[in-house]
Short mmCIF file of C-alpha atoms and ligand atoms in Angstrom, two decimals:
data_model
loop_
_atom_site.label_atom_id
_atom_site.label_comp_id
_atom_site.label_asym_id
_atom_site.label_seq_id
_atom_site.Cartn_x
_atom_site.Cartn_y
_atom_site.Cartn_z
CA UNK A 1268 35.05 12.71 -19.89
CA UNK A 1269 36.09 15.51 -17.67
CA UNK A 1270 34.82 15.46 -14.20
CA UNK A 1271 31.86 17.83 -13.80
CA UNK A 1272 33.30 19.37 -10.65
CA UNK A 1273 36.46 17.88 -10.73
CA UNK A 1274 38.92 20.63 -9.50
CA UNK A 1275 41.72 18.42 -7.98
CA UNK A 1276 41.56 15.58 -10.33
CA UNK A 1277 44.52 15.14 -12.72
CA UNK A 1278 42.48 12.29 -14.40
CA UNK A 1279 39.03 11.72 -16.35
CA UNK A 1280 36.69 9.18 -15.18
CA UNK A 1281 37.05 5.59 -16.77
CA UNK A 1282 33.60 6.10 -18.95
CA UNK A 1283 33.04 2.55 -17.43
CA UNK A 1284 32.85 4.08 -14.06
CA UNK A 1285 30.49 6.84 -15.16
CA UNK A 1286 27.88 4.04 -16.24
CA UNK A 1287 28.57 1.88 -13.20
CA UNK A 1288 28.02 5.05 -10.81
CA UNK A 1289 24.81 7.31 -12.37
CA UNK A 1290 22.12 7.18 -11.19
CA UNK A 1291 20.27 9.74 -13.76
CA UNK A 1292 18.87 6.18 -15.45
CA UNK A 1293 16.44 6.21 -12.41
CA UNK A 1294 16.63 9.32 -10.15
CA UNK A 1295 15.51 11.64 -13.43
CA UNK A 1296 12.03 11.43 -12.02
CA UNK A 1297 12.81 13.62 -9.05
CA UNK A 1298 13.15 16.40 -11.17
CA UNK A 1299 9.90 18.40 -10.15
CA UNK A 1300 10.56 17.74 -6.48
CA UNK A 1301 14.53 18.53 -7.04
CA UNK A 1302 13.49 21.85 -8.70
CA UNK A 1303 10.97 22.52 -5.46
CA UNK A 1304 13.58 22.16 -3.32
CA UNK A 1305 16.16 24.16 -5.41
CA UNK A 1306 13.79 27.49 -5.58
CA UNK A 1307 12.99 27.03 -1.99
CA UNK A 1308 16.91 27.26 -1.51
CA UNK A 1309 17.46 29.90 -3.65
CA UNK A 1310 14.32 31.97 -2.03
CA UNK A 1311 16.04 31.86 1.30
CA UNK A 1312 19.68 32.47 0.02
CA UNK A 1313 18.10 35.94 -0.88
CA UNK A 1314 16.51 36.42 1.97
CA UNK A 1315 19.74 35.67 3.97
CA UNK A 1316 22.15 37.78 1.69
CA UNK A 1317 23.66 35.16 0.21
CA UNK A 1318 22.64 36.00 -2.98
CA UNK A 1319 20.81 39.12 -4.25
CA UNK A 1320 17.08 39.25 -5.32
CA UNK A 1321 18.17 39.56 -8.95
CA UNK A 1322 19.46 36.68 -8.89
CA UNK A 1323 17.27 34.48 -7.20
CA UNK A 1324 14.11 35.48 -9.81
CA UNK A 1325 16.66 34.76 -12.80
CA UNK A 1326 17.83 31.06 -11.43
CA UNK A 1327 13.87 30.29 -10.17
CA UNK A 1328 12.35 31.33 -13.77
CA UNK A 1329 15.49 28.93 -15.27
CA UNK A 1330 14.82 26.10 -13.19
CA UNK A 1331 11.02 26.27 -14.03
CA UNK A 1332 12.32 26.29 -17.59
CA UNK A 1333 14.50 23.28 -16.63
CA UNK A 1334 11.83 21.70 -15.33
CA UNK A 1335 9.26 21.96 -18.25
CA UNK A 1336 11.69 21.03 -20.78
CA UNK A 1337 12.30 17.91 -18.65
CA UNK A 1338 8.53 17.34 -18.49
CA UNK A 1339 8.58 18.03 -22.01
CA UNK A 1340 11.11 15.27 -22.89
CA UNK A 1341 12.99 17.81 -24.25
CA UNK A 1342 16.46 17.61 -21.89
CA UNK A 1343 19.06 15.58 -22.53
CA UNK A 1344 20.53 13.31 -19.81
CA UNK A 1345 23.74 11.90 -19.69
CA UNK A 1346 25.66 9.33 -17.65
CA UNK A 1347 28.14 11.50 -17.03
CA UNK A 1348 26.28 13.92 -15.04
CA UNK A 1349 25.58 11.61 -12.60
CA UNK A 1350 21.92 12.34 -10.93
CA UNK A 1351 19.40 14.47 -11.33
CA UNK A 1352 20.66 17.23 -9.29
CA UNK A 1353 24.26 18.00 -11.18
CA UNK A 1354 22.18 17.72 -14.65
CA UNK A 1355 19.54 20.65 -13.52
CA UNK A 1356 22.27 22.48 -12.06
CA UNK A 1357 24.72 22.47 -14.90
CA UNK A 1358 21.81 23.31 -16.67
CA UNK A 1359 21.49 26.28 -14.79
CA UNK A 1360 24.92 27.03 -15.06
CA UNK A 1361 25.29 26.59 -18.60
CA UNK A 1362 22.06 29.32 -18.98
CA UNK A 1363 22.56 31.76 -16.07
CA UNK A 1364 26.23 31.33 -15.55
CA UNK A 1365 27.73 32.72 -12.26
CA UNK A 1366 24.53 33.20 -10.73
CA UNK A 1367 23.77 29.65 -11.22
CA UNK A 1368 27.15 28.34 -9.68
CA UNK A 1369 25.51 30.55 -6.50
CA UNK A 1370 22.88 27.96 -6.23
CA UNK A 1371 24.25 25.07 -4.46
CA UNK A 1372 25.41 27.62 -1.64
CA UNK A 1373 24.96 26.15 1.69
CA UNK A 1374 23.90 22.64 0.96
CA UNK A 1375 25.27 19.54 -0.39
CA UNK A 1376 24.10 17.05 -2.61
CA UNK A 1377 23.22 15.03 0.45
CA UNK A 1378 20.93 17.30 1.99
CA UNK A 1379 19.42 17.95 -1.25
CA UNK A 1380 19.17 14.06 -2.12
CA UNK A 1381 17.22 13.22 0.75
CA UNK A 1382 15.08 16.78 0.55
CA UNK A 1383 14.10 15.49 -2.76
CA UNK A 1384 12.93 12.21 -1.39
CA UNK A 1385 11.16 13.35 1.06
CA UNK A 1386 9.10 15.32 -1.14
CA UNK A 1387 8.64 12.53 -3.29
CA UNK A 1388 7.73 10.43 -0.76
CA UNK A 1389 5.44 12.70 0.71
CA UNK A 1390 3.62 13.22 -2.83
CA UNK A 1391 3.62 9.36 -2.92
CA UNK A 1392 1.98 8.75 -0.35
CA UNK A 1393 -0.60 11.22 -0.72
CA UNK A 1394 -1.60 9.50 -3.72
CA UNK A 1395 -1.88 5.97 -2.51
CA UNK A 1396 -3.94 7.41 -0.18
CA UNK A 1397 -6.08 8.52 -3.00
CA UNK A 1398 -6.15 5.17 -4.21
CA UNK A 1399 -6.66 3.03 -0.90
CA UNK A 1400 -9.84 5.18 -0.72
CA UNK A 1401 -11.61 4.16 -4.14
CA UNK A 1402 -10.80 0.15 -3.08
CA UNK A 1403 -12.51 1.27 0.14
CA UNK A 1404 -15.09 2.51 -1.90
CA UNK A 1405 -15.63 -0.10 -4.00
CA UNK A 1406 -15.62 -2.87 -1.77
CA UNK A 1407 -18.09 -0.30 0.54
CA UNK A 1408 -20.01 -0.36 -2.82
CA UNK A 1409 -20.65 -3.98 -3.18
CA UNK A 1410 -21.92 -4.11 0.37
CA UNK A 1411 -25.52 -2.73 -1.13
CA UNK A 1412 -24.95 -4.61 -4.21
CA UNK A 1413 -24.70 -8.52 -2.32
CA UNK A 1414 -26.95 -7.39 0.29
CA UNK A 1415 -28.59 -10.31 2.24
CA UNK A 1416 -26.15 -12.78 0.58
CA UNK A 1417 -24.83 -14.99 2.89
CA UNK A 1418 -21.19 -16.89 2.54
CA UNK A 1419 -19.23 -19.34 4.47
CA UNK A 1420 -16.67 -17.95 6.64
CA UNK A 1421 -13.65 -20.05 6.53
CA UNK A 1422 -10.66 -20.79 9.27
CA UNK A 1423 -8.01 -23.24 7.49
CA UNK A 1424 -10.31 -23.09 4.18
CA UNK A 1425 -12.43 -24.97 6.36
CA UNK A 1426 -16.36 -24.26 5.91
CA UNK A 1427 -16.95 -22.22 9.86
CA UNK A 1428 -19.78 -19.95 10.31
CA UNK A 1429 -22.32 -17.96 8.08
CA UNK A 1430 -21.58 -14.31 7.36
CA UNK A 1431 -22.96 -11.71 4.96
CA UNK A 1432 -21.16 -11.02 2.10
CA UNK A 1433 -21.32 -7.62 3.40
CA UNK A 1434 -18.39 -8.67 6.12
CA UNK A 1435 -15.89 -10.12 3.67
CA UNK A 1436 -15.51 -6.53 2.07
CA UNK A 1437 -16.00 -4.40 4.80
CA UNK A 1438 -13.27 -6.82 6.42
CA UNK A 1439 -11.04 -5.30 3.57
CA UNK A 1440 -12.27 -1.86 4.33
CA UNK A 1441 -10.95 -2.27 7.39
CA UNK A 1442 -7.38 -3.64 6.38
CA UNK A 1443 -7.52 -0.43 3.95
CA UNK A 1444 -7.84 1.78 6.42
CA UNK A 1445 -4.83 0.48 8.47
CA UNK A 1446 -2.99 0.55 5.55
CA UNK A 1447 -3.80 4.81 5.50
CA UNK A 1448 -2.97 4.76 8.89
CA UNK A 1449 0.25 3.64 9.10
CA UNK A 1450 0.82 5.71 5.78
CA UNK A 1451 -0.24 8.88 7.90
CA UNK A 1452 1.83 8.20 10.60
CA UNK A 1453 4.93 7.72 8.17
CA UNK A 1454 3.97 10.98 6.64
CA UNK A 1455 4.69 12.38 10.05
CA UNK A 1456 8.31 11.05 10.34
CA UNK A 1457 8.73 12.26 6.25
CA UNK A 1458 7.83 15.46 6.90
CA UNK A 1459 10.49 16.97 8.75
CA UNK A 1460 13.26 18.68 6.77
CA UNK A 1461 16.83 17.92 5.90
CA UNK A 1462 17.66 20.73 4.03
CA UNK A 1463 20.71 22.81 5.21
CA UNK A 1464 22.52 19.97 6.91
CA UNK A 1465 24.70 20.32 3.95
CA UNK A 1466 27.37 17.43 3.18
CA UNK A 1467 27.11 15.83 7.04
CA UNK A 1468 28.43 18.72 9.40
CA UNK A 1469 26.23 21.65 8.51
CA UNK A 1470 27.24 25.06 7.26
CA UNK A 1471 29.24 28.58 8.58
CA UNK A 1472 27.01 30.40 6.64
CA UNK A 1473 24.21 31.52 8.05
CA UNK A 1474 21.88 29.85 6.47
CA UNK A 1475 17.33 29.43 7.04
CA UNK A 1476 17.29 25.98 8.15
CA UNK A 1477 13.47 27.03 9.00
CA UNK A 1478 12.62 28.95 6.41
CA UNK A 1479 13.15 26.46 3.80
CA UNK A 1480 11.01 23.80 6.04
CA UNK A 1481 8.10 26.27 5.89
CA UNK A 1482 8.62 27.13 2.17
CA UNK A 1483 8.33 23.06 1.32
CA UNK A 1484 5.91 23.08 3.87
CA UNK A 1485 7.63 20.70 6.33
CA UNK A 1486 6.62 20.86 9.81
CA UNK A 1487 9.48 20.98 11.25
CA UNK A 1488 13.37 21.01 11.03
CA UNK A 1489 15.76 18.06 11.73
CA UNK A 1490 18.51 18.59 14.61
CA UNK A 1491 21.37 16.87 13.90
CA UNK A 1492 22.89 17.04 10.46
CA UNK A 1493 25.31 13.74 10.67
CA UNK A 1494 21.99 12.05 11.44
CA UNK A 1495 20.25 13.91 8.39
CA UNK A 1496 22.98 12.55 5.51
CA UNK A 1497 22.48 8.87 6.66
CA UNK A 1498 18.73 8.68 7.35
CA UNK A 1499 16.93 6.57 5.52
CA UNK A 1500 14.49 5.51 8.20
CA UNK A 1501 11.65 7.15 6.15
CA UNK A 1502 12.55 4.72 3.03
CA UNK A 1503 12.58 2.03 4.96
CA UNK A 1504 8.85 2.79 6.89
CA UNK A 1505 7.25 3.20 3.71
CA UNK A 1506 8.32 0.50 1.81
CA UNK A 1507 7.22 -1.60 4.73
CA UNK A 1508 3.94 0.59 5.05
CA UNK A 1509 3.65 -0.23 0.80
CA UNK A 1510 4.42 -3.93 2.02
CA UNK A 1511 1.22 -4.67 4.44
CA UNK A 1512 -0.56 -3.17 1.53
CA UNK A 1513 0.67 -5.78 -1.03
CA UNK A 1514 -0.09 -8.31 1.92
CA UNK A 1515 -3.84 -7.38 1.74
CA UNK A 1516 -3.90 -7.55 -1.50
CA UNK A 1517 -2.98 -10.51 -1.64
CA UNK A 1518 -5.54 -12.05 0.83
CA UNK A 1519 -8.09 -10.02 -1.89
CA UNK A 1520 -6.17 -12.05 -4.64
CA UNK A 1521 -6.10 -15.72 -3.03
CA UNK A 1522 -9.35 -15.30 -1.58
CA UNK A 1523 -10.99 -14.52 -5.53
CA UNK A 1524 -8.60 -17.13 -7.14
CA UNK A 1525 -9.91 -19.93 -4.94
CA UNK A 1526 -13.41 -18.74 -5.08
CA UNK A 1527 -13.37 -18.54 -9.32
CA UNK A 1528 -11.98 -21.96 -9.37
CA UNK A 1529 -15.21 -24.32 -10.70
CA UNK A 1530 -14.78 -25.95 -6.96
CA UNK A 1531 -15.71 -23.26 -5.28
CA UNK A 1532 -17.95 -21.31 -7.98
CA UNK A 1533 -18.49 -18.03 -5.62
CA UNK A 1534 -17.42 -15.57 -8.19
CA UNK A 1535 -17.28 -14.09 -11.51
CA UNK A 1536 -14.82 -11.98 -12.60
CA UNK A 1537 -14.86 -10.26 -15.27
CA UNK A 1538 -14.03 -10.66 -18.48
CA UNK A 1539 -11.84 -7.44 -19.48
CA UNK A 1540 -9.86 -8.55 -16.11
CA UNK A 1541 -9.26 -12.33 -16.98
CA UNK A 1542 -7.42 -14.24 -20.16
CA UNK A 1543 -7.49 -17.33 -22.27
CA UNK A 1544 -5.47 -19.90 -22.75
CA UNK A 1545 -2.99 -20.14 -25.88
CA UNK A 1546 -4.51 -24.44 -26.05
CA UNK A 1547 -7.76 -25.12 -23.88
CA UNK A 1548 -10.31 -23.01 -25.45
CA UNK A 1549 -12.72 -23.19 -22.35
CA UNK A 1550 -10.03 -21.59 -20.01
CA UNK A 1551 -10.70 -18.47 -18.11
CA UNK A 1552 -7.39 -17.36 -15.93
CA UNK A 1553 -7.65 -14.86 -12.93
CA UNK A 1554 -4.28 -13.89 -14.53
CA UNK A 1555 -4.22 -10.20 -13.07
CA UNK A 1556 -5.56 -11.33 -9.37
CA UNK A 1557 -2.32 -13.80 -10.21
CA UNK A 1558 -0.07 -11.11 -11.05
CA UNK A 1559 -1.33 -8.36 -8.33
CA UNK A 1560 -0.12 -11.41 -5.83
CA UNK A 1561 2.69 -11.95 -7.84
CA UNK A 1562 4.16 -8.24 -8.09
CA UNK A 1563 3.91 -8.38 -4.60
CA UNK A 1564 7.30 -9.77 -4.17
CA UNK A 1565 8.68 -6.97 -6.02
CA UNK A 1566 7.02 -4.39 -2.79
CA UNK A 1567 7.95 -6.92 0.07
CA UNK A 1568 12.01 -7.63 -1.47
CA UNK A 1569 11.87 -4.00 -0.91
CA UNK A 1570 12.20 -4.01 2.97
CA UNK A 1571 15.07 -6.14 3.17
CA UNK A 1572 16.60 -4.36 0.51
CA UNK A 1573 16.87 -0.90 2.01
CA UNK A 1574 17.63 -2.33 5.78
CA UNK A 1575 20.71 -4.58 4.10
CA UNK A 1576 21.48 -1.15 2.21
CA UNK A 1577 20.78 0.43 5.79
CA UNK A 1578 22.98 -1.82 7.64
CA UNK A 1579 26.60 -1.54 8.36
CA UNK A 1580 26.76 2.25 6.85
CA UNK A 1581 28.71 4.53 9.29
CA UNK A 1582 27.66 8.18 9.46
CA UNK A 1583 26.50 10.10 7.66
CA UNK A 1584 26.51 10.03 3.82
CA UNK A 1585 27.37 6.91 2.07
CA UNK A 1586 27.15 6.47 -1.95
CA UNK A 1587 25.61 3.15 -1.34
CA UNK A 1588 22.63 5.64 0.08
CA UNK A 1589 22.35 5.79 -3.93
CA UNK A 1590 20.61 2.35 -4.56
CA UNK A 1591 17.89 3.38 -2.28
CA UNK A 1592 15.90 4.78 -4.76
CA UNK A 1593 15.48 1.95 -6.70
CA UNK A 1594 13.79 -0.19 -4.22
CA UNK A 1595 11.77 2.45 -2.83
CA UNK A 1596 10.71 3.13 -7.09
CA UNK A 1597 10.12 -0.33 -7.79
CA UNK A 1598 7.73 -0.46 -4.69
CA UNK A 1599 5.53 2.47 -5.12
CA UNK A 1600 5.34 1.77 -8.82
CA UNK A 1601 4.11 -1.85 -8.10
CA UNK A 1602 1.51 -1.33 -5.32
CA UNK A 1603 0.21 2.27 -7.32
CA UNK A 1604 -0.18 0.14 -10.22
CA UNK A 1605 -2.25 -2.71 -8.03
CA UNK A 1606 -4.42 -0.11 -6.33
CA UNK A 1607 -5.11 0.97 -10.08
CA UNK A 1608 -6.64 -1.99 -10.67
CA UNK A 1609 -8.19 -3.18 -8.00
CA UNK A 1610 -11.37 -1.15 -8.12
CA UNK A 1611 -12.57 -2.01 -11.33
CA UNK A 1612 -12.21 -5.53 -10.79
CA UNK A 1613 -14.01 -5.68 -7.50
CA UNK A 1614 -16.67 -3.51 -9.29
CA UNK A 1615 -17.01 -5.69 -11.85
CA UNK A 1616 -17.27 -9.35 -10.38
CA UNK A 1617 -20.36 -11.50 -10.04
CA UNK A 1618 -20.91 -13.13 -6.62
CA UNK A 1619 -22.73 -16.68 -8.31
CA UNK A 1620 -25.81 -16.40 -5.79
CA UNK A 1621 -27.64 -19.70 -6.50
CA UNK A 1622 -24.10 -21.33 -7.06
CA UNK A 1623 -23.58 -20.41 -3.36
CA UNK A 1624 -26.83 -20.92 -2.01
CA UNK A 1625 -27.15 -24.51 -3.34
CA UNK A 1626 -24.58 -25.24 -0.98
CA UNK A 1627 -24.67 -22.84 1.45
CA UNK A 1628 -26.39 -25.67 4.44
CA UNK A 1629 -22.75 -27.97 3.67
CA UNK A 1630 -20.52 -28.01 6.56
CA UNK A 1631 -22.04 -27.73 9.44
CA UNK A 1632 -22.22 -23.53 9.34
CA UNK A 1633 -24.68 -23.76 12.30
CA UNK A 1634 -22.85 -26.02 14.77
CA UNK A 1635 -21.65 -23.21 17.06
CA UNK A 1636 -24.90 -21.16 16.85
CA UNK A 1637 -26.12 -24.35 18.32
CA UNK A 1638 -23.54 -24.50 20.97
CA UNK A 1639 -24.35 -20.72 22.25
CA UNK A 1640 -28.02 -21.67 22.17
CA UNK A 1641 -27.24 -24.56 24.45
CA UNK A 1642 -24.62 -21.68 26.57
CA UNK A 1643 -28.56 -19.67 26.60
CA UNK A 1644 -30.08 -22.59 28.71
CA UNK A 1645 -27.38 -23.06 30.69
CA UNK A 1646 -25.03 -25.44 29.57
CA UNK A 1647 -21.61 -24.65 30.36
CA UNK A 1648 -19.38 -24.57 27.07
CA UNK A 1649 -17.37 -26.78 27.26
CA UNK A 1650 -20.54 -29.61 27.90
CA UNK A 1651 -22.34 -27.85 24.88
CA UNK A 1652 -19.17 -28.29 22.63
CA UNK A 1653 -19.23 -31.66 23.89
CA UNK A 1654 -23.16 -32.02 23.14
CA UNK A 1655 -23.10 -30.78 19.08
CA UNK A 1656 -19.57 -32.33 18.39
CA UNK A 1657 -21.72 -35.58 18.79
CA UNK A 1658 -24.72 -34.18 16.84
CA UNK A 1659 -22.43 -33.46 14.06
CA UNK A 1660 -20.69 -36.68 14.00
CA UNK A 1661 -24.63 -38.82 14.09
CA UNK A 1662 -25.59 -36.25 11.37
CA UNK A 1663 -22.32 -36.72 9.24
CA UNK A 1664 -22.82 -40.21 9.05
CA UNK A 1665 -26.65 -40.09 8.23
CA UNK A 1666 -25.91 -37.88 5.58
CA UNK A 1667 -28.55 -34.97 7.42
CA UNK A 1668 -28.56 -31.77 8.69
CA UNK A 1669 -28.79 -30.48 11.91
CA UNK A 1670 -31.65 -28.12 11.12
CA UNK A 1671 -33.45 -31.76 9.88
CA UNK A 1672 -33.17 -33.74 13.24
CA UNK A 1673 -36.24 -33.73 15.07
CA UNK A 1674 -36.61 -32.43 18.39
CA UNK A 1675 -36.62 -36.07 20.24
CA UNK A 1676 -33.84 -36.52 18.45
CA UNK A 1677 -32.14 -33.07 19.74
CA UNK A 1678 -33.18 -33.91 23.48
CA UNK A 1679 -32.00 -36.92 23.38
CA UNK A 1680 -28.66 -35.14 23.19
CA UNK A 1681 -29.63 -32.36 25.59
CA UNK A 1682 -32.96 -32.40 27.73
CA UNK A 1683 -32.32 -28.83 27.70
CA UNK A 1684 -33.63 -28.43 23.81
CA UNK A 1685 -36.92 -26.93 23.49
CA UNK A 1686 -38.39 -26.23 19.85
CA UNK A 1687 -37.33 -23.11 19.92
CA UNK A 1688 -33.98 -24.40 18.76
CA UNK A 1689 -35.11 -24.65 15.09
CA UNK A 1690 -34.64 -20.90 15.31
CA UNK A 1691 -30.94 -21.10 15.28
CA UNK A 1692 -30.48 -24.03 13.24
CA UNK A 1693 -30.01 -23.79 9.42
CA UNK A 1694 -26.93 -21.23 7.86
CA UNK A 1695 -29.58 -18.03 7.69
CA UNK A 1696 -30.88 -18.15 11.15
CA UNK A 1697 -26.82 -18.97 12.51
CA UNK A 1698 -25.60 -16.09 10.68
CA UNK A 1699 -28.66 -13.88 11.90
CA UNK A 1700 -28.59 -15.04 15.65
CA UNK A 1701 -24.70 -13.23 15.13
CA UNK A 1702 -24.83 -9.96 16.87
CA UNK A 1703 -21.41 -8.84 18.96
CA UNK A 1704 -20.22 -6.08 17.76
CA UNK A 1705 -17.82 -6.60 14.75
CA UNK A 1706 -19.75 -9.84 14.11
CA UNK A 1707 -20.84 -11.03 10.83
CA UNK A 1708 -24.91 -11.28 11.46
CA UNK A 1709 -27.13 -9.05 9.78
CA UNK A 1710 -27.55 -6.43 12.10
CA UNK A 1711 -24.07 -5.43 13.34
CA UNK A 1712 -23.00 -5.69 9.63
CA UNK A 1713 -25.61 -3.26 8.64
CA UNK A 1714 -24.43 -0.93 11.64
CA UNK A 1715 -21.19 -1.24 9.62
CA UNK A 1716 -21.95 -0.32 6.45
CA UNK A 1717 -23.34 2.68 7.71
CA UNK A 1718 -20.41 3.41 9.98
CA UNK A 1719 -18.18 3.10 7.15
CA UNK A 1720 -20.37 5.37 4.24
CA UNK A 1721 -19.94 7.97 7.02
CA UNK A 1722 -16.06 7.71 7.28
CA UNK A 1723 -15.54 7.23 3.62
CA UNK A 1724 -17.91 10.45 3.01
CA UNK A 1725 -15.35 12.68 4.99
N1 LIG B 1088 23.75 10.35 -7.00
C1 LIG B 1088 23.90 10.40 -5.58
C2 LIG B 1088 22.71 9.76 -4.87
O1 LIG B 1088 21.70 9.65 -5.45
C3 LIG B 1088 24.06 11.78 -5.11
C4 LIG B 1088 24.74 11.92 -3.79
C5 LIG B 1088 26.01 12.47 -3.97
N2 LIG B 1088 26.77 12.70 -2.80
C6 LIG B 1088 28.05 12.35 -2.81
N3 LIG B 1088 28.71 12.67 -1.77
N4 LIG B 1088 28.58 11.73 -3.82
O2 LIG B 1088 22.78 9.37 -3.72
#
């Protein structure tokens, strides 16, 4: 096939090269954002003199037809074009003629490549925004829902103190929010504009480097163009910002998976979100809370993908830069596709209240609310450690419970024990006598649950 703009070529591209070097087969879905860019060019080649009014209105109004015959399915794409950007601009071409060969006055397919990006990118990550913010929601929901249920907190899946129910989700609330955060903040570094650095070195022509950062509304320009072609910074930031995400979601995932096992018996989920099994009729399989933590290595591969891209590239522009779309694709698609999910399922499930509450007084859940009532009277920690280590160990082997030893029995281990110590002892009174702030006792929960409906509300 002959080169699209292959002016000193004597020969045609090996059609095996054309399929090992497009990129159309994934960078098609820029076209809105390409098109953006495109009429944001063309707006300011007018208003430079680069190219008359006429003529911008007549290549605008054909790229919008580009575009919604894309939309439409009704463009043809072919290898041989390359990308995105040569198909819509041949396309132009083809319609407008001259005027459309104005078009790619001024910048370079490297500018262009990474204006499009950002765009996307930007878009993107407005959107998992959108989507962090209903799993916020819903785990903010079910804060109401288990009110006044009480779980074991865990450190090495060991049973460790009582906490409402209420703190597991806000606890992902939290993570959530991090996860917008650092989203934001990547926004920041996105938004700043490429366009007009042109191949690497910038153009003689005197271009609107700023007007086309207002018109795409960037907020601000980038300074050095050999900096602009080979930046990829932005990629790289988001993937890793998509990453943390897939992280948490994964805690959500392990943590429901261990607690739907018949061992633990904490949760239901439910059914529309669960499957059978092709031979044991009784099965039920947290297959999706499986395959949320298992997509995850799709998101994460995506950080050392881009930095070994990244690495070793000399300024400014090199075609390797091409591959970068695919992990930064594969990531977003992934974690949108999780966040999709993820509310209706934690709608959905079924804490198992009595299934936790008949054993909710195993393992010793009270042993350090015991300790900090002996720090109360005085003993120093370290003695008081000392003190209900042993308790433990005489009420282990007994088979009993803390809250069951009488009160001779309690100052024989520490004169210091009056019977007001029964009002620690048991899992509801540990988990109440909680009160720091950020703790998981009733109180500074609630004070949670109210501090998050108000920042969720805005
Ligand atoms: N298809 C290429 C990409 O996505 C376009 C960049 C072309 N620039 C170049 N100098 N060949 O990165």
């Amino acid at each position: 096939m002959a080169k699209a703009w292959g002016g000193r070529f004597q020969q045609d591209t090996d059609p095996r090269v054309e399929a090992f070097t497009e990129s159309i087969s994934f960078d098609s879905r820029l076209f809105e954002v390409d098109v953006r860019g495109s009429k944001a060019h063309a707006t300011m080649l007018a208003a430079v003199g680069l190219i008359s009014s006429d003529e911008r209105d007549q290549i605008c109004h054909t790229l919008d037809e580009i575009k919604d015959e894309i939309a439409a399915g009704n463009f043809p794409f072919k290898a041989e074009l390359e990308d995105i950007h040569m198909h819509i601009e041949s396309a132009l071409i083809q319609r407008v003629g001259d005027v459309g060969r104005k078009l790619h006055t001024g910048r370079s397919r490297n500018d262009q490549v990474s204006t499009d990006l950002k765009l996307y990118v930007r878009d993107a990550i407005d959107e998992l925004d959108e989507l962090l913010l209903n799993c916020q929601l819903a785990f903010l929901e079910r804060c109401d829902k288990d009110a006044g249920v009480v779980l074991p907190g865990y450190t090495h899946l060991q049973r460790a103190q009582p906490v409402q129910a209420a703190h597991y989700w806000l606890a992902y609330c939290e993570k959530f929010h991090r996860d917008r955060d650092r989203l934001s903040d990547c926004r920041r570094r996105v938004n700043v504009s490429p366009l007009g650095a042109a191949a690497l070195a910038g153009s003689s022509l005197p271009i609107d480097r700023q007007m086309t950062a207002d018109l795409l509304g960037f907020d601000s320009v980038a300074g050095n163009s050999l900096d602009i072609s080979s930046d990829r910074d932005y990629l790289a930031e988001f993937v890793f910002a998509m990453s943390l995400i897939s992280a948490h979601l994964c805690t959500w995932c392990e943590e429901w998976i261990i607690w739907f096992t018949t061992e633990f018996g904490f949760i239901k989920l439910p059914d529309a979100y669960t499957t059978g099994s092709s031979i044991m009729p009784q099965k039920r399989n947290p297959d999706v809370l499986e395959l949320i933590r298992g997509k995850s290595a799709r998101v994460m591969a995506s950080v050392p993908q881009l930095l070994i891209l990244m690495k070793s590239l000399p300024m400014a522009y090199n075609r390797d830069l091409q591959e970068d779309k695919l992990a930064m694709f594969t990531a977003f698609d992934t974690v949108k596709a999780c966040l999709e999910l993820t509310p209706a399922i934690v709608a959905g499930a079924e804490l198992q209240r009595d299934q936790i509450a008949s054993r909710i007084e195993d393992g010793f859940l009270d042993a350090t609310a015991l300790m900090e009532y002996l720090i109360k009277k005085g003993v120093p920690m370290r003695t008081g450690h000392g003190t209900v280590g042993a308790l433990v160990a005489k009420c282990e082997n007994e088979k009993r419970r803390l809250k069951d030893l009488s009160l001779e029995e309690l100052q024989a281990a520490c004169d210091l024990i009056s019977d007001d110590v029964y009002s620690v002892l048991g899992t509801e009174n540990a988990m109440k006598a909680l009160q720091s702030f950020g703790s998981g006792g009733e109180k500074p929960v609630a004070d949670r649950v109210a501090h998050w409906k108000v920042v969720l509300a805005e």
